[in-house]
Short mmCIF file of N, CA, C and O in Angstrom, two decimals:
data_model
loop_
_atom_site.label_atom_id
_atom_site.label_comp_id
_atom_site.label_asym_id
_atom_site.label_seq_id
_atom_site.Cartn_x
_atom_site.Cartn_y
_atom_site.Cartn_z
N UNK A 1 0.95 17.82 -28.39
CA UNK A 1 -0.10 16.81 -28.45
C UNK A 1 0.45 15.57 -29.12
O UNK A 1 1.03 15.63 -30.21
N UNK A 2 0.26 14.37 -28.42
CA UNK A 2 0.66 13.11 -29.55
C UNK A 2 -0.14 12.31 -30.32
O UNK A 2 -1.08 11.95 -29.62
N UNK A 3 -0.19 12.06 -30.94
CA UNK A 3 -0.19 10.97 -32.11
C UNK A 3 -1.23 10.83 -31.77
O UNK A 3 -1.50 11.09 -30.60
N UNK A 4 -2.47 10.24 -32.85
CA UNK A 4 -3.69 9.12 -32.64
C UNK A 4 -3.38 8.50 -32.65
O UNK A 4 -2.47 8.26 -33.45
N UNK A 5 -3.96 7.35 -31.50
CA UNK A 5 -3.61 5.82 -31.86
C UNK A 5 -5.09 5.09 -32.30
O UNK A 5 -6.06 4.84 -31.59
N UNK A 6 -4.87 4.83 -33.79
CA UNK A 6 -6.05 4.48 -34.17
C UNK A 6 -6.63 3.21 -33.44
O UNK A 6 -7.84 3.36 -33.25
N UNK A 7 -6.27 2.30 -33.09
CA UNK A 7 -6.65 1.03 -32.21
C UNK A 7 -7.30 1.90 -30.93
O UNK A 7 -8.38 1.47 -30.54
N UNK A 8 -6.83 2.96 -30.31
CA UNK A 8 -7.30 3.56 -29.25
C UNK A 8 -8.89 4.18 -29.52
O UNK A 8 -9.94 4.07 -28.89
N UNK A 9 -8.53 4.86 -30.73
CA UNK A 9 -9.67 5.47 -31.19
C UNK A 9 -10.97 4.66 -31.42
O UNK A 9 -12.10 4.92 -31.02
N UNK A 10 -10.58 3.74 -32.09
CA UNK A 10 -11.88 2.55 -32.35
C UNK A 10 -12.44 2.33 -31.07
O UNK A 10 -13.63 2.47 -30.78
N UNK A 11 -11.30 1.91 -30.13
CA UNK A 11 -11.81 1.28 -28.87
C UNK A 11 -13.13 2.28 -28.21
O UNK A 11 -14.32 2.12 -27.95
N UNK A 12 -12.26 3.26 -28.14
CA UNK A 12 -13.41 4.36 -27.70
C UNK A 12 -14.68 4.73 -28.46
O UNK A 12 -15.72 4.92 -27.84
N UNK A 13 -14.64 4.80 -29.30
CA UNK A 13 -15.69 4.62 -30.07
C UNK A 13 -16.93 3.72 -30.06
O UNK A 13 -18.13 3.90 -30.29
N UNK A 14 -15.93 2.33 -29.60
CA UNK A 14 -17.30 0.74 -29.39
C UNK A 14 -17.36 0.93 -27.95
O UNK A 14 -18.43 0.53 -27.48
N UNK A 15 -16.71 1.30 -27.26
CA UNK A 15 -16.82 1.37 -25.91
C UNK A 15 -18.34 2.46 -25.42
O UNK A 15 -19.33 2.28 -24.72
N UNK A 16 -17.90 3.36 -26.09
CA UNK A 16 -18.97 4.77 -25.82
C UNK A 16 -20.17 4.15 -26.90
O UNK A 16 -21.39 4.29 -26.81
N UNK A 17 -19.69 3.71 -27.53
CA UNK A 17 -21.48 2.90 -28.95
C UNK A 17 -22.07 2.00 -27.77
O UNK A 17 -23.28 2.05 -27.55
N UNK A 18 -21.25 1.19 -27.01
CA UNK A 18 -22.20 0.40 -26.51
C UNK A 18 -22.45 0.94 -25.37
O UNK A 18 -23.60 0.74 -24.98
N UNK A 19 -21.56 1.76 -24.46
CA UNK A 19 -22.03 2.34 -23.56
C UNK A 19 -23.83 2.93 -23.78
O UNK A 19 -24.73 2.73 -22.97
N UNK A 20 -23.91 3.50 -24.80
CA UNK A 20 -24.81 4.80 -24.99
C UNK A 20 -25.92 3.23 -24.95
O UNK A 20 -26.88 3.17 -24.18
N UNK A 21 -25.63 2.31 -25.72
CA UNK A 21 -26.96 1.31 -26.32
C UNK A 21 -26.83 0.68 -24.69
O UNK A 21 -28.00 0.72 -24.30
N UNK A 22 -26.31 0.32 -23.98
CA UNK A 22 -26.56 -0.12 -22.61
C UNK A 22 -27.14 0.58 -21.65
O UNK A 22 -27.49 0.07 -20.58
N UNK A 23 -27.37 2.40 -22.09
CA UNK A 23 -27.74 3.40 -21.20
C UNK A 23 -29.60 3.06 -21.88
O UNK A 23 -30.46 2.85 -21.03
N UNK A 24 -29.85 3.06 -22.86
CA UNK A 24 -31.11 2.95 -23.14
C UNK A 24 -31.68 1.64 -22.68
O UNK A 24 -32.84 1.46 -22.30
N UNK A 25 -30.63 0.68 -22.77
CA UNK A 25 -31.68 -0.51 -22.10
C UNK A 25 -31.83 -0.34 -20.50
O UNK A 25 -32.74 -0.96 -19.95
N UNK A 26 -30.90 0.55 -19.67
CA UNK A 26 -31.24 0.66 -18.26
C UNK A 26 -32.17 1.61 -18.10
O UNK A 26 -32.92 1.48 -17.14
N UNK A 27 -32.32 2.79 -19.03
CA UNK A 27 -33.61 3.47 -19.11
C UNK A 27 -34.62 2.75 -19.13
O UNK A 27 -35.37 2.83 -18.16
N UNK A 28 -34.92 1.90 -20.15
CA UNK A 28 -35.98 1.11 -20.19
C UNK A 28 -36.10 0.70 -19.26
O UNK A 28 -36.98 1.29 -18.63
N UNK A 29 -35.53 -0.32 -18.59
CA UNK A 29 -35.82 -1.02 -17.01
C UNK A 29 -36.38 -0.03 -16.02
O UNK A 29 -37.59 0.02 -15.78
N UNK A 30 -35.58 0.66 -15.53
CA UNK A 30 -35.95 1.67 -15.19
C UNK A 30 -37.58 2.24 -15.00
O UNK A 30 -38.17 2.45 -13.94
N UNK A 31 -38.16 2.42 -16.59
CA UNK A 31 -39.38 2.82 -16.69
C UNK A 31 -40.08 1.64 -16.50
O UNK A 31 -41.21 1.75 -16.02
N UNK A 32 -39.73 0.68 -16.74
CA UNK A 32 -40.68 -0.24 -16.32
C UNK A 32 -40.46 -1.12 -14.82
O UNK A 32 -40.92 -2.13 -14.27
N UNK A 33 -39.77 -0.37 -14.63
CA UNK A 33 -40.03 -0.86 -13.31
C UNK A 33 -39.30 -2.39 -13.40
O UNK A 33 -40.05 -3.27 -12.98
N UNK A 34 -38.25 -2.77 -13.76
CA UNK A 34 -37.55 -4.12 -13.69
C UNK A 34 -36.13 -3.65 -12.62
O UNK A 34 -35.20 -2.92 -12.98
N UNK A 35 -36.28 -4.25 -11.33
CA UNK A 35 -35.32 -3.76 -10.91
C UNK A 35 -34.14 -4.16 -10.90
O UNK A 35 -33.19 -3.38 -10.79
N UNK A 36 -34.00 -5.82 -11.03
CA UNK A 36 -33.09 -6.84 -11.53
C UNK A 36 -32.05 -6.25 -12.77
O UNK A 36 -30.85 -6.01 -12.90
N UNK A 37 -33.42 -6.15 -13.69
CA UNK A 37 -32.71 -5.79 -14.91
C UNK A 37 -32.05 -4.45 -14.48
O UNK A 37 -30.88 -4.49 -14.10
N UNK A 38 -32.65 -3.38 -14.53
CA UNK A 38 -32.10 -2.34 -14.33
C UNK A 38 -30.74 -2.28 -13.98
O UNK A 38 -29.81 -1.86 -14.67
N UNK A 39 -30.67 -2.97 -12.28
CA UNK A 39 -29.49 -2.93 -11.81
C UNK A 39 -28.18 -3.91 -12.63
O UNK A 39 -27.02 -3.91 -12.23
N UNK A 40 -28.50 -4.43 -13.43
CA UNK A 40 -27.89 -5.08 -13.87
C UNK A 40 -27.20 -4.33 -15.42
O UNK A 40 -26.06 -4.63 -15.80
N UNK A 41 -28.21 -3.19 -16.30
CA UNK A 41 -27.71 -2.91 -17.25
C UNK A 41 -27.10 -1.76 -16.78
O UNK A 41 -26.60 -1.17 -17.73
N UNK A 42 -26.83 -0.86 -15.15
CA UNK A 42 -26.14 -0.39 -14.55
C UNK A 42 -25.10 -0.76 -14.49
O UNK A 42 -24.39 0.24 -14.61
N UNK A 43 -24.28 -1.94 -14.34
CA UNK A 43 -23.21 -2.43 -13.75
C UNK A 43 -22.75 -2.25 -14.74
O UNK A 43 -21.72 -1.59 -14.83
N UNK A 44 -23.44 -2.83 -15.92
CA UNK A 44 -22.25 -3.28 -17.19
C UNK A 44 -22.33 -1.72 -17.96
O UNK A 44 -21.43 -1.54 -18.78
N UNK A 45 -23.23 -0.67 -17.79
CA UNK A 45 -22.91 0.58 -18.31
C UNK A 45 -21.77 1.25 -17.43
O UNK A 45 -21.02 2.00 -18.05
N UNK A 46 -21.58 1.12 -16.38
CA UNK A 46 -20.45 1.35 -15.70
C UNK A 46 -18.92 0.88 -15.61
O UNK A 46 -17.85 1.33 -15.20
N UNK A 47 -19.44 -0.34 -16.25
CA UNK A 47 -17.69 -1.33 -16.68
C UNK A 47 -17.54 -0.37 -18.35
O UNK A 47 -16.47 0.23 -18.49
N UNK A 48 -18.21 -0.29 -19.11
CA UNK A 48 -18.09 -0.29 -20.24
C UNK A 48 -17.38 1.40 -19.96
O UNK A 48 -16.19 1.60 -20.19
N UNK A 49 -18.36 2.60 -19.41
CA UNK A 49 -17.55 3.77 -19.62
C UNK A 49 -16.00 3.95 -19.09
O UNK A 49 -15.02 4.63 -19.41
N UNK A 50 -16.32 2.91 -18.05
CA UNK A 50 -14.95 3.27 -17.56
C UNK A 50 -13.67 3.20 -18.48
O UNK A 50 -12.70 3.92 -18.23
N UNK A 51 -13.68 2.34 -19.51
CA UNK A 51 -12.77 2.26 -20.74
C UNK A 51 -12.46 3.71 -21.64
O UNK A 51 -11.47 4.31 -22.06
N UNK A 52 -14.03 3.88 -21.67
CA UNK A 52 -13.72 5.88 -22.59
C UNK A 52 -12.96 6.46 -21.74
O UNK A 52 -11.91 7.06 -21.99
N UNK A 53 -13.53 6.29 -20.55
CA UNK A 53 -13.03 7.66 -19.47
C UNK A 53 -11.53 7.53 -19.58
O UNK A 53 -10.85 8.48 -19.99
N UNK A 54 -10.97 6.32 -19.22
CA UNK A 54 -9.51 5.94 -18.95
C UNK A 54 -8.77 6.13 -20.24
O UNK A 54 -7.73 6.79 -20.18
N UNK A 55 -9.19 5.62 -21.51
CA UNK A 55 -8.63 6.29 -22.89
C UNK A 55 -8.57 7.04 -23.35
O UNK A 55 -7.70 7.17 -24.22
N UNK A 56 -9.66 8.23 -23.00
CA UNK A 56 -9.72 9.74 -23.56
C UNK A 56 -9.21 10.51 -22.48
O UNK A 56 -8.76 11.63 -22.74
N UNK A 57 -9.21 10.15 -21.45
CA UNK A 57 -8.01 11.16 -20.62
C UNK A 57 -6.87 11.20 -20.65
O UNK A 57 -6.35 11.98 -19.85
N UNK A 58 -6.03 10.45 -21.49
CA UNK A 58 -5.27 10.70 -21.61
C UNK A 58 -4.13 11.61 -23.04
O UNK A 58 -2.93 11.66 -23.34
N UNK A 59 -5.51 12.21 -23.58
CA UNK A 59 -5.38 12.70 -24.75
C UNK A 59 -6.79 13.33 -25.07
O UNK A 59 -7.80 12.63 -25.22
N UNK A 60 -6.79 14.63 -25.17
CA UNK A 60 -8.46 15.51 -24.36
C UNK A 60 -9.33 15.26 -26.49
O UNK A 60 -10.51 15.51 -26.70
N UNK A 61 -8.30 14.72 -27.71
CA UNK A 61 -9.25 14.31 -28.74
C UNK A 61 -9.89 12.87 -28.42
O UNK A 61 -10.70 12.41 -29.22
N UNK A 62 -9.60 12.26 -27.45
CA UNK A 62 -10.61 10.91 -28.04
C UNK A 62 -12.08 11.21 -27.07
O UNK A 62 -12.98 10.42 -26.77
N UNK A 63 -11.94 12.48 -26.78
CA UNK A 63 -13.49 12.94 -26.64
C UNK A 63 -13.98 13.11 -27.91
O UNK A 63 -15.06 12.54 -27.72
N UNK A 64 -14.01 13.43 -28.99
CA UNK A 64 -14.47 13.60 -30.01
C UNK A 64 -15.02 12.24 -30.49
O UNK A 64 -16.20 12.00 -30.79
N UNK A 65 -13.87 11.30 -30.52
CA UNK A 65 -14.47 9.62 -31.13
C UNK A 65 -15.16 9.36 -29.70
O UNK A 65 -16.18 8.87 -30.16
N UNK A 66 -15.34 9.32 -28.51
CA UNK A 66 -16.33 9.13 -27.57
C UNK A 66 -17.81 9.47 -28.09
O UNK A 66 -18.70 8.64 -28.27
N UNK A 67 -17.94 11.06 -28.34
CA UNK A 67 -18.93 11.73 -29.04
C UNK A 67 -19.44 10.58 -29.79
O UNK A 67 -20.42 9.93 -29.44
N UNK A 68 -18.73 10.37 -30.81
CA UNK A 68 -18.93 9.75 -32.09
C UNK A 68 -19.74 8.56 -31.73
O UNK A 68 -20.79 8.23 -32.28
N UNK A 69 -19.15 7.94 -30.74
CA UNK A 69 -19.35 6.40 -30.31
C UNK A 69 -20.68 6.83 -29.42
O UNK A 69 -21.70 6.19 -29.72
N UNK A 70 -20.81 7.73 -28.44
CA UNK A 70 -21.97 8.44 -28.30
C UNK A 70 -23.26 8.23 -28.80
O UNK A 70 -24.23 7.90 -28.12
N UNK A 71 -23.24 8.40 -29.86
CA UNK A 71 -24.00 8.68 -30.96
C UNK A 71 -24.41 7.71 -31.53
O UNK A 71 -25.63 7.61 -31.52
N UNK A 72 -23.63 6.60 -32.27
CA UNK A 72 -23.49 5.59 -32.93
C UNK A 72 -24.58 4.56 -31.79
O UNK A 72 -25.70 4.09 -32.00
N UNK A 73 -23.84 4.50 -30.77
CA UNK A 73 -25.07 3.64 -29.33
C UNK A 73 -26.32 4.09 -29.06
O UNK A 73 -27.26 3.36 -28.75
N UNK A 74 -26.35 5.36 -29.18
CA UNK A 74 -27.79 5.67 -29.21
C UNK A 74 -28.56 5.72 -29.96
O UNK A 74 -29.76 5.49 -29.81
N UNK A 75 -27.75 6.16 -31.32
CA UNK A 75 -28.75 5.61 -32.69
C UNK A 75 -29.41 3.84 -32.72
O UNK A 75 -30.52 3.33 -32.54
N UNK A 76 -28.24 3.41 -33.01
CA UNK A 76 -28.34 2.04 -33.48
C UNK A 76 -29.49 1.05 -32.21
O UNK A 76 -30.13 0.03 -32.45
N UNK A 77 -29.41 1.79 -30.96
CA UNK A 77 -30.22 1.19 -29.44
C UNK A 77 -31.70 1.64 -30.51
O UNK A 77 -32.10 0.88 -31.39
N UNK A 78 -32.15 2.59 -30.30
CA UNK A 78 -33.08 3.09 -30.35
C UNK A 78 -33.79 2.57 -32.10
O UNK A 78 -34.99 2.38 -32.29
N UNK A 79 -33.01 2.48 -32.89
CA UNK A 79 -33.18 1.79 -34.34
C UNK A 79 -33.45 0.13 -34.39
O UNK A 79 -34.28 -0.48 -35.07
N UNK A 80 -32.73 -0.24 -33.70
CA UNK A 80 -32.79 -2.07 -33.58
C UNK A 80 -33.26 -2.99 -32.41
O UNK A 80 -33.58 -4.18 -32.45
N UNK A 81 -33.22 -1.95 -31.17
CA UNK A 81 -33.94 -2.58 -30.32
C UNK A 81 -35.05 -2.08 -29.84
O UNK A 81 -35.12 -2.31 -28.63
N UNK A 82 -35.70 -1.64 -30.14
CA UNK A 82 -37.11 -0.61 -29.52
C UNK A 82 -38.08 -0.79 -31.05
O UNK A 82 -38.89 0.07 -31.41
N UNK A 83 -37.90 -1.68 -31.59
CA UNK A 83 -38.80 -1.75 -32.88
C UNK A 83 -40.00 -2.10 -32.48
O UNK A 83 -39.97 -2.87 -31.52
N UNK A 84 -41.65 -1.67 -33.08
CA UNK A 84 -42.61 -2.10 -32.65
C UNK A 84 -42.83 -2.99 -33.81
O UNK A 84 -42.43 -3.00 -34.98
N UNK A 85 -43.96 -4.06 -32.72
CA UNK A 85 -44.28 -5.48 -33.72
C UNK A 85 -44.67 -5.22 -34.80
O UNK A 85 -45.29 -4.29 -35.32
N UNK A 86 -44.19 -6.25 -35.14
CA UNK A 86 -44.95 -6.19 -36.79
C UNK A 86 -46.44 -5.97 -37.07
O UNK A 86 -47.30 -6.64 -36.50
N UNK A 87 -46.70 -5.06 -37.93
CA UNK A 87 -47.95 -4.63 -38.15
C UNK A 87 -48.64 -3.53 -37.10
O UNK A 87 -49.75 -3.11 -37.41
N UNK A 88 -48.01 -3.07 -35.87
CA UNK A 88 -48.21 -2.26 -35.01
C UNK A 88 -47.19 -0.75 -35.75
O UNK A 88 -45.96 -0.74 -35.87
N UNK A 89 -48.16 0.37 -36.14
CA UNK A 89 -47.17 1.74 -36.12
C UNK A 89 -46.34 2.11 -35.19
O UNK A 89 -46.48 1.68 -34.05
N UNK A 90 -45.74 2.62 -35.38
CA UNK A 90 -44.52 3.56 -33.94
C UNK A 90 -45.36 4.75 -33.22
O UNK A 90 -45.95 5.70 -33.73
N UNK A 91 -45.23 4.41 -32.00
CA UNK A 91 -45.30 5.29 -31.33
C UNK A 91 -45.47 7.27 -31.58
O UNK A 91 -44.44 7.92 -31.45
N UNK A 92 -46.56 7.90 -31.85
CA UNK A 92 -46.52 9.29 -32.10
C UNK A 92 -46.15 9.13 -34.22
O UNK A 92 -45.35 9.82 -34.85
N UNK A 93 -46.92 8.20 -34.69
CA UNK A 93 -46.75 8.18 -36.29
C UNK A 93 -48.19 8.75 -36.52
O UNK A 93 -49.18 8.59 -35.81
N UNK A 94 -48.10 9.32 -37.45
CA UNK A 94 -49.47 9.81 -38.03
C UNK A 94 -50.50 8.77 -37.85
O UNK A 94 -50.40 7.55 -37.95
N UNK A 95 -51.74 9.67 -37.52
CA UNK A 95 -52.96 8.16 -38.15
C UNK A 95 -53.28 8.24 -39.45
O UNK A 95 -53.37 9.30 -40.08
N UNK A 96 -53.50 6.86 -40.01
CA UNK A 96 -54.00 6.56 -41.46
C UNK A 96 -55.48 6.99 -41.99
O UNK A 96 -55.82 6.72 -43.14
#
């Protein structure tokens, strides 16, 4: 097995973070019915994985920092962009 290449690793990491945060905004479209948008946060979720795919195949650990980056995009999507307005509760929060 060779070496990490930490520059590789990062890459994969922001690659698969934003992948994952570009997969929730085409979900969204999606549900709402934007087909423009949709097709559009398709394209660029498809430029973006193609970077994991091509960097972690060639070394079966930068699936792990993929994971990672995984994760990191779907957290941070779902934390910073899906916020409800101010003074509106979230979605399924207790009533007061």
């Amino acid at each position: 097995m060779s070496e990490i290449n930490p520059l590789t690793a990062l890459g994969v990491v922001l690659a698969t973070a934003a992948t994952d945060a570009v997969y929730v905004m085409f979900t969204s479209a999606v549900i709402a019915r934007r087909r423009l948008s949709a097709a559009s946060w398709s394209s660029v979720w498809y430029m973006l994985s193609s970077f994991a795919v091509i960097s972690y195949t060639e070394n079966w650990i930068y699936v792990g920092f993929a994971a990672i980056g995984s994760w990191i995009g779907a957290y941070a999507s779902m934390t910073f962009l899906h916020r409800p307005p101010a003074g509106q509760a979230p979605i399924g929060s207790a009533p007061e």
